[in-house]
Short mmCIF file of C-alpha atoms and ligand atoms in Angstrom, two decimals:
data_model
loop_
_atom_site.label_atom_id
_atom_site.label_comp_id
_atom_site.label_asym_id
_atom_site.label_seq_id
_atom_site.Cartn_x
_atom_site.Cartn_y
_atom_site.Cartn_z
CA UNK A 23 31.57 -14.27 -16.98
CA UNK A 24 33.37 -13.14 -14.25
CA UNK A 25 32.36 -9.71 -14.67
CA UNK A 26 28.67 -10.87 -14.80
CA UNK A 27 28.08 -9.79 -11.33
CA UNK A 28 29.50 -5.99 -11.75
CA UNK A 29 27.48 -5.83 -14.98
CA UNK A 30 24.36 -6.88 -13.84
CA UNK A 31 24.48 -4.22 -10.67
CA UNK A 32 25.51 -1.57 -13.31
CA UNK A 33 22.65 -2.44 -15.48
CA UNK A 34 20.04 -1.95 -12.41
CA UNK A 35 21.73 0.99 -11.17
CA UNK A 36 20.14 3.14 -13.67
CA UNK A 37 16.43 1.84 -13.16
CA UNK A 38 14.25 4.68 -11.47
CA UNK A 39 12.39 2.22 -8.33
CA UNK A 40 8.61 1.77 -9.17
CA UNK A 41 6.89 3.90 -6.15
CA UNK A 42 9.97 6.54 -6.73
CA UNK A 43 8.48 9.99 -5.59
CA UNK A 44 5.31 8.29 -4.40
CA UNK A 45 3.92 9.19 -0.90
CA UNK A 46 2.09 5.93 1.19
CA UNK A 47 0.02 6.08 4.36
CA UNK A 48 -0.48 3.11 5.96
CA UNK A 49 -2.93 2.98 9.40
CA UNK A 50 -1.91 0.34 12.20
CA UNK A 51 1.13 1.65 11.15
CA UNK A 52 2.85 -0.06 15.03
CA UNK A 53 1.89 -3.41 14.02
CA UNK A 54 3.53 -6.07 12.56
CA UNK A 55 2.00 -6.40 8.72
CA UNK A 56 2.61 -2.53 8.63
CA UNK A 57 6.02 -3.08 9.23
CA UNK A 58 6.32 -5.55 6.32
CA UNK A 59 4.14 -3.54 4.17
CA UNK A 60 6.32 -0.24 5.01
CA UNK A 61 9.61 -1.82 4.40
CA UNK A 62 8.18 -3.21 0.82
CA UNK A 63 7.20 0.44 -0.17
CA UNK A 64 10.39 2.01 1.04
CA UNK A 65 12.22 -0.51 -0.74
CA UNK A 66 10.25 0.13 -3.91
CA UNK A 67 11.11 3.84 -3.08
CA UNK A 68 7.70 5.78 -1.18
CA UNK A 69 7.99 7.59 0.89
CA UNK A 70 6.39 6.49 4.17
CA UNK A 71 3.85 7.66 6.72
CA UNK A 72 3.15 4.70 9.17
CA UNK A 73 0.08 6.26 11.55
CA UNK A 74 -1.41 4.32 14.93
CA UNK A 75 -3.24 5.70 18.22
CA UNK A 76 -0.25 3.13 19.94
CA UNK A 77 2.86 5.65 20.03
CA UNK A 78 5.30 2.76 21.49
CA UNK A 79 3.93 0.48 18.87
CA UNK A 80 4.77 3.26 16.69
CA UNK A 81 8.05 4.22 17.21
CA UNK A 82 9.60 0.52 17.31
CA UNK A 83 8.32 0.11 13.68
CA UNK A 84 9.80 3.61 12.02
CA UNK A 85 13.00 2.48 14.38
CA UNK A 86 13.10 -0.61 12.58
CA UNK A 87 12.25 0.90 9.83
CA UNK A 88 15.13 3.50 9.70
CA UNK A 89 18.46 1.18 10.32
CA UNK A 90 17.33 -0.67 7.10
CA UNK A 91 16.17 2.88 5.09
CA UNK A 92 16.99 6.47 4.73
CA UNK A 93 15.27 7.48 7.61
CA UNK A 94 13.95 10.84 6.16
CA UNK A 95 11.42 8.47 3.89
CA UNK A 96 9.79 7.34 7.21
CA UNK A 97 7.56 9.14 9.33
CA UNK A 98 5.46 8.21 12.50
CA UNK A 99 2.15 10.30 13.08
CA UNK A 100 -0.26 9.43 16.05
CA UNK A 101 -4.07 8.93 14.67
CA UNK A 102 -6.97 7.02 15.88
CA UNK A 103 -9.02 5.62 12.99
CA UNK A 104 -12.07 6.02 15.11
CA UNK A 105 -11.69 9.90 15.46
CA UNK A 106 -12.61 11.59 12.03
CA UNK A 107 -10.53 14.53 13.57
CA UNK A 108 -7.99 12.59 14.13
CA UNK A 109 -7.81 11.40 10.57
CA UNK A 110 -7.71 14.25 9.28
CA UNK A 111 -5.12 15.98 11.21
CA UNK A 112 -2.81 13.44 10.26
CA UNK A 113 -3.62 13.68 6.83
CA UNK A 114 -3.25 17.47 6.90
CA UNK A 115 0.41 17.09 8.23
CA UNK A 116 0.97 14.32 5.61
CA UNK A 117 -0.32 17.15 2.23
CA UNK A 118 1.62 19.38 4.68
CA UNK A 119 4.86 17.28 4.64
CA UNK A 120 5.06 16.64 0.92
CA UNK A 121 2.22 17.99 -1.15
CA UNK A 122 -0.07 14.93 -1.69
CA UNK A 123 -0.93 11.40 -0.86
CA UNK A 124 -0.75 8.29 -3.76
CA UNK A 125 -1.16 5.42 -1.88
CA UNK A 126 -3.22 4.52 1.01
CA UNK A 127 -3.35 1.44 2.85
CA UNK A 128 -6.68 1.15 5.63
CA UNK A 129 -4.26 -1.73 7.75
CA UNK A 130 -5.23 -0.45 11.31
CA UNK A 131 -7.24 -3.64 13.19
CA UNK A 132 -8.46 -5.46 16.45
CA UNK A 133 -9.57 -8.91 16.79
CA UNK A 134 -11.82 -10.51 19.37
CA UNK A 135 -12.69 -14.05 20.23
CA UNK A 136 -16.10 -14.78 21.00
CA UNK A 137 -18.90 -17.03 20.18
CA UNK A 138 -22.23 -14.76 19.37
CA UNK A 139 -23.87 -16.00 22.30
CA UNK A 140 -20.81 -14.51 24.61
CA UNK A 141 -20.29 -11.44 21.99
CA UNK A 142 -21.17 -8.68 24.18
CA UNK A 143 -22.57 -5.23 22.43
CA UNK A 144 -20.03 -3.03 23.49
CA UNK A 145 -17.14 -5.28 22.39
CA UNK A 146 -18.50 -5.51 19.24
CA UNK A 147 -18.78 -2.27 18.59
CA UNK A 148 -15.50 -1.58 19.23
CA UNK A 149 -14.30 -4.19 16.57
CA UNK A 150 -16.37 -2.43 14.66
CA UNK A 151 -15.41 0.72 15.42
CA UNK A 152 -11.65 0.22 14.66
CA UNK A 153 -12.07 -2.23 11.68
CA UNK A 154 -15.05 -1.05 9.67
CA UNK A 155 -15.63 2.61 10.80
CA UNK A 156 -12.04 2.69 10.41
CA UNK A 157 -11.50 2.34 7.10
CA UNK A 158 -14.61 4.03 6.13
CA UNK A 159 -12.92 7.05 7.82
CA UNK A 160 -9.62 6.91 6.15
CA UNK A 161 -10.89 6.21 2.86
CA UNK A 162 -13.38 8.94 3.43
CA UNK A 163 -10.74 12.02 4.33
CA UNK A 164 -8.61 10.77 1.65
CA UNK A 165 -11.09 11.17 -1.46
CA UNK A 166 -11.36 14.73 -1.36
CA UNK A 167 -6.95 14.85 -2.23
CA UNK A 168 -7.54 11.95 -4.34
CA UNK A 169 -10.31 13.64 -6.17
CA UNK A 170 -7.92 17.72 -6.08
CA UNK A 171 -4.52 15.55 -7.44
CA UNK A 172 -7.12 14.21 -10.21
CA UNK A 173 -7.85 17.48 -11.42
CA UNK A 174 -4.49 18.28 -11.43
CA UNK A 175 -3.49 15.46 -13.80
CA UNK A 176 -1.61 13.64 -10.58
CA UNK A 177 -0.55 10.05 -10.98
CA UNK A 178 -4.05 7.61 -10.21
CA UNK A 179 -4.35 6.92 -6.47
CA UNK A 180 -3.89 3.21 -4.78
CA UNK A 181 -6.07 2.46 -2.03
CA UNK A 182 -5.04 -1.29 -0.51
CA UNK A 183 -7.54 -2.25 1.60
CA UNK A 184 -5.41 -5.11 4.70
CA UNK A 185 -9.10 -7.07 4.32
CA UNK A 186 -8.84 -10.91 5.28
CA UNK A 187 -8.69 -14.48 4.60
CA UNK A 188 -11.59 -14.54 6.71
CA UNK A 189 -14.09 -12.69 4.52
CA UNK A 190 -14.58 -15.33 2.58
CA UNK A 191 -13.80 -18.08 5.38
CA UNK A 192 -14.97 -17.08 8.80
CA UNK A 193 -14.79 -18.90 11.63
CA UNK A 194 -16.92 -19.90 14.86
CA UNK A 195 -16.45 -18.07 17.91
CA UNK A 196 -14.75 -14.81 15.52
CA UNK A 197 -18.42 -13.07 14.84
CA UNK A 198 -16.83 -9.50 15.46
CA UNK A 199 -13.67 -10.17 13.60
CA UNK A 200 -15.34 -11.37 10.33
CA UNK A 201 -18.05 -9.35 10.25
CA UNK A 202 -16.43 -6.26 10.54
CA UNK A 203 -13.67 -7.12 8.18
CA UNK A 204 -16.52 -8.14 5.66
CA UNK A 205 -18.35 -4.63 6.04
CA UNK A 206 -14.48 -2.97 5.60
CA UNK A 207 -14.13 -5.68 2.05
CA UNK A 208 -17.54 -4.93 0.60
CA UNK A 209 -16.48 -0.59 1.70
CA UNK A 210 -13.72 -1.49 -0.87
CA UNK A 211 -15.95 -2.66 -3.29
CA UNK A 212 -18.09 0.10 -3.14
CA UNK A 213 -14.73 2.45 -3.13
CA UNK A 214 -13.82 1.06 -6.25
CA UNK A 215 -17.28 1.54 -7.70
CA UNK A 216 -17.46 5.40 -7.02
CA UNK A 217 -13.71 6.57 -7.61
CA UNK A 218 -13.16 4.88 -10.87
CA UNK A 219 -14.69 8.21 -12.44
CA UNK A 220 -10.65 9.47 -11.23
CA UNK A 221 -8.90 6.74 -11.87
CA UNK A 222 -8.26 5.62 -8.56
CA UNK A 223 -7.91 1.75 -7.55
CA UNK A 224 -9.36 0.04 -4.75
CA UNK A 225 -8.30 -3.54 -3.79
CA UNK A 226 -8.03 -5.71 -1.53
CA UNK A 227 -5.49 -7.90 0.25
CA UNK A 228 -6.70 -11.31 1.74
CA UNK A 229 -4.15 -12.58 4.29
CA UNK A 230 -4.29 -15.61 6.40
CA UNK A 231 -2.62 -16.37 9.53
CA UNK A 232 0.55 -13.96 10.09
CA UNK A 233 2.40 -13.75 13.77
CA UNK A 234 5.37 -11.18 13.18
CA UNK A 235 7.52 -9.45 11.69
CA UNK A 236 10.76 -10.18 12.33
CA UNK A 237 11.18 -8.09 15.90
CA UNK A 238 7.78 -6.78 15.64
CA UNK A 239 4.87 -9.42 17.06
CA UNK A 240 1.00 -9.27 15.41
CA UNK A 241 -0.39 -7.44 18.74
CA UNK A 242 -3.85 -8.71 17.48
CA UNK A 243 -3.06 -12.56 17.20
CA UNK A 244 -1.18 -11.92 21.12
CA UNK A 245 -4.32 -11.29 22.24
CA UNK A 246 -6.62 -13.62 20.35
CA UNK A 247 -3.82 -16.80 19.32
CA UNK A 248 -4.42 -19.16 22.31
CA UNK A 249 -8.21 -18.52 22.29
CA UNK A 250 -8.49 -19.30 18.76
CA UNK A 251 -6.87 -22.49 18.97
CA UNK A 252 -8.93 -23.34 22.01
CA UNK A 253 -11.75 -22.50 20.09
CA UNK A 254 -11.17 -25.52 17.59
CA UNK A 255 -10.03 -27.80 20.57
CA UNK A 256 -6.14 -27.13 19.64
CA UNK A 257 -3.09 -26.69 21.77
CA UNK A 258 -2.41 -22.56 21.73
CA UNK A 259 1.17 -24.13 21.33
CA UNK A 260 0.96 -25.00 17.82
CA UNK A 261 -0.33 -22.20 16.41
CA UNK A 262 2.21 -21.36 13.67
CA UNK A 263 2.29 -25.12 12.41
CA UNK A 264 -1.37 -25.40 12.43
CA UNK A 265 -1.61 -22.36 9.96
CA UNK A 266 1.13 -23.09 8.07
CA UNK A 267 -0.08 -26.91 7.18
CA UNK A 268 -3.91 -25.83 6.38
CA UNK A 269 -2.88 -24.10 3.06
CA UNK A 270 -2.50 -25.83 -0.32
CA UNK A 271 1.44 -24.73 -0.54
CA UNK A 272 2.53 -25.65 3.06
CA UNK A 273 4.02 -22.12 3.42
CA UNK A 274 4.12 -19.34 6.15
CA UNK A 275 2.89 -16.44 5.55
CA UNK A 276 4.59 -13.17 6.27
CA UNK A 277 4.16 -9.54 6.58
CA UNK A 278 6.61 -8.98 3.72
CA UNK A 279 4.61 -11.25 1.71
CA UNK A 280 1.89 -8.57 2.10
CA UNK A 281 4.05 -5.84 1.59
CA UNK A 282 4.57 -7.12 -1.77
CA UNK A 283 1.14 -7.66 -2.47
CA UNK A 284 0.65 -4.17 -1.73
CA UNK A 285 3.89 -2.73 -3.61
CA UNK A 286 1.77 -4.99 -6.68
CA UNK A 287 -1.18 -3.05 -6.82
CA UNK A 288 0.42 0.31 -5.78
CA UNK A 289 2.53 0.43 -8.78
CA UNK A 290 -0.34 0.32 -11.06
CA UNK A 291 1.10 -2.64 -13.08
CA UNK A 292 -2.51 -3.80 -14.08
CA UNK A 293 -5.82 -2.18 -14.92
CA UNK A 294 -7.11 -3.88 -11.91
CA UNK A 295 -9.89 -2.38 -9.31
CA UNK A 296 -12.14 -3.99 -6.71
CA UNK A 297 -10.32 -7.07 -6.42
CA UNK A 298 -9.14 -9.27 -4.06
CA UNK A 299 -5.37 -10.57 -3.83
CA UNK A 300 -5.33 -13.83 -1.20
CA UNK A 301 -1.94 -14.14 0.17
CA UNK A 302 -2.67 -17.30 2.39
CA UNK A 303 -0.58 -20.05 0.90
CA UNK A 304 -4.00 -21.30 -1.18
CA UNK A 305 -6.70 -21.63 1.14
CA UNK A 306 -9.66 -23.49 -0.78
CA UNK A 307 -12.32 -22.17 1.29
CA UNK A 308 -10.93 -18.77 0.92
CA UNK A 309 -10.72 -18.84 -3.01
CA UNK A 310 -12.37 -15.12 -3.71
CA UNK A 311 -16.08 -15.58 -5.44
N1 NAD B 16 -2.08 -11.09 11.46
C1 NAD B 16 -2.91 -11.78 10.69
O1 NAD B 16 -2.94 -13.00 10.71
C2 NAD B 16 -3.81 -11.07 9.72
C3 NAD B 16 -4.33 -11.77 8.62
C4 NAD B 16 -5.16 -11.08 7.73
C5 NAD B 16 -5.45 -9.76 7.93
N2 NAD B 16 -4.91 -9.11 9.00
C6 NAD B 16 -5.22 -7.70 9.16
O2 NAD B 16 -4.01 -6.98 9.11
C7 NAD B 16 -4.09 -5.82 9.90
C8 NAD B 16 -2.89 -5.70 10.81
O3 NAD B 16 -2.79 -6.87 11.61
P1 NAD B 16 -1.49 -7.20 12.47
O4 NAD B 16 -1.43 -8.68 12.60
O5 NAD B 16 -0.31 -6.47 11.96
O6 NAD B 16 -1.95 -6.66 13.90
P2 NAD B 16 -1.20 -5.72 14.93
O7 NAD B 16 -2.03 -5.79 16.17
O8 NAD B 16 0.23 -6.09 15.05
O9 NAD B 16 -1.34 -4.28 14.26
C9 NAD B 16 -2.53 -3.57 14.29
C10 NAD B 16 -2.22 -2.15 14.68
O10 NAD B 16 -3.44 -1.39 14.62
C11 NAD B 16 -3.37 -0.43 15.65
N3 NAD B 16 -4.68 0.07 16.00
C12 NAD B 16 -5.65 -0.52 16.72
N4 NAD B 16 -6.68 0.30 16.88
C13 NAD B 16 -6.37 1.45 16.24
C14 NAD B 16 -7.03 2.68 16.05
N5 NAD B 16 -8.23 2.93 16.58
N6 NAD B 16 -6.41 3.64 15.32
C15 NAD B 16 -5.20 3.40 14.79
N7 NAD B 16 -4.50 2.28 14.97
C16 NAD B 16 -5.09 1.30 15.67
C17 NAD B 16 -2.73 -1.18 16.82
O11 NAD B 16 -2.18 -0.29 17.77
C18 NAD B 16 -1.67 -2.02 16.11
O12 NAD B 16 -0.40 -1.41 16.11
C19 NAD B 16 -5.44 -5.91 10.63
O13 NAD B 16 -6.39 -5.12 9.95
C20 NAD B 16 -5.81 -7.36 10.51
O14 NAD B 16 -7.20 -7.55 10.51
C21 NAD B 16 -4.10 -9.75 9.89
#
């Protein structure tokens, strides 16, 4: 028995890591769910291309990033979601960097609180712009290497859409927010729907309330946190509790959390496409239907 320890650590030693030789993109790649997400894949052995139009963002994630992991799995690439050039350049200098893309993870977002009355146009747009036209644009550049690493009898690609808890629960005064992340769910779908011909996977990741990760803070819930909870007549103060005590299990939610929902899919466990993973703690109203 008291050898149980060496044995087991032995036995696991020889175990190839499930994402082993795999290449991930994930957009938003400065913010703090990417930083969960990219420290699950690492972990399960991808190698890691974290992207965002916020360089400082950026660069304190792959920092992060690189004192827990070999830092030659991690790499930081400017790109605006919005910009179809954009998106592609990056992508080039990912195919350029190591030969191919497996997974991809549309994360990049914006929030904005705002009753429809007060929603102006240009604001929405915007929200649009980042969260809907977004993904559209990533998932867009990617199919053409998804569809060339078919051909070539590559491994199936992962796309993992970072959707919401609030596609299937939206809230007052968060028009922009929901609707947009709605369009970027039901993109998924329709993803799922046209690239099953190659085997690809397209799914989804609902996620309630997250704040961090670890050093990294959500820069989205900084800027809409206190208005939310005014919006419902709450103190901005209790933000974290409030979340935490409206799902069925009483839990926080974190980034990692995600990050392992992601690593789930990614590594192709189950013949699963177009579907939608909550990782909220069990939020009723938010069952998927
Ligand atoms: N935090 C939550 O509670 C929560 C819950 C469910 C889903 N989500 C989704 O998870 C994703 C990440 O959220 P987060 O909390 O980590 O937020 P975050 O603000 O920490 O990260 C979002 C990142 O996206 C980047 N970004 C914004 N516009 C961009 C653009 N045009 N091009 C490229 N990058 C851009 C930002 O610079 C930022 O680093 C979002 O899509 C969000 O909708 C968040």
């Amino acid at each position: 028995m008291e050898y149980w320890s060496l044995e087991q650590s032995k036995l696991q030693k020889g175990r190839p890591l499930p994402l082993a030789g795999r290449s991930a993109l994930v957009t938003g790649g400065g913010g703090a769910i990417a930083c969960g997400i990219g420290r699950k894949l690492l972990a399960a052995g991808a190698k890691v291309f974290l992207t965002d139009i916020d360089n400082k963002r950026l660069d304190k994630v792959c920092e992060l990033l690189a004192r827990e992991f070999d830092p030659a799995q991690i790499s930081g690439i400017t790109m605006d979601v919005t910009d179809s050039a954009s998106v592609h350049n990056g992508l080039q200098e990912i195919i350029l960097s190591c030969g191919g893309l497996d997974i991809l993870v549309p994360n990049a977002g914006m929030a904005h609180v705002a009753t429809l009355a007060d929603l102006d146009e240009s604001t929405f747009r915007k929200v649009l712009d980042v969260n809907l036209l977004g993904v559209f644009q990533v998932i867009k550049a990617a199919i053409p290497i998804f569809k060339r690493q078919a051909r070539s009898g590559h491994i199936a690609a992962q796309i993992i859409i970072n959707s919401s808890k609030n596609v299937f629960a939206p809230g007052a005064a968060f028009g922009a927010y929901s609707a947009s992340k709605a369009g970027a769910h039901q993109l998924g779908k329709i993803a799922a729907l046209e690239l099953a011909e190659i085997g690809a996977r397209v799914n989804m990741i609902n996620a309630d309330g997250i704040f961090d990760d670890h050093c990294i803070s959500s820069g989205l819930w900084d800027v809409v946190g206190p208005d939310r909870m005014r919006s419902r007549n709450l103190d901005p103060e209790g933000l974290k509790e409030y979340y935490r005590n409206r799902n069925l299990l009483k839990t926080e939610v974190l980034a990692d959390h995600v990050g392992n929902g992601v690593v789930f899919f990614a590594s192709g466990l189950t013949p699963t496409t177009g579907a939608t993973l909550p990782i909220d703690g069990g939020v009723a109203s938010a069952f998927p239907r």
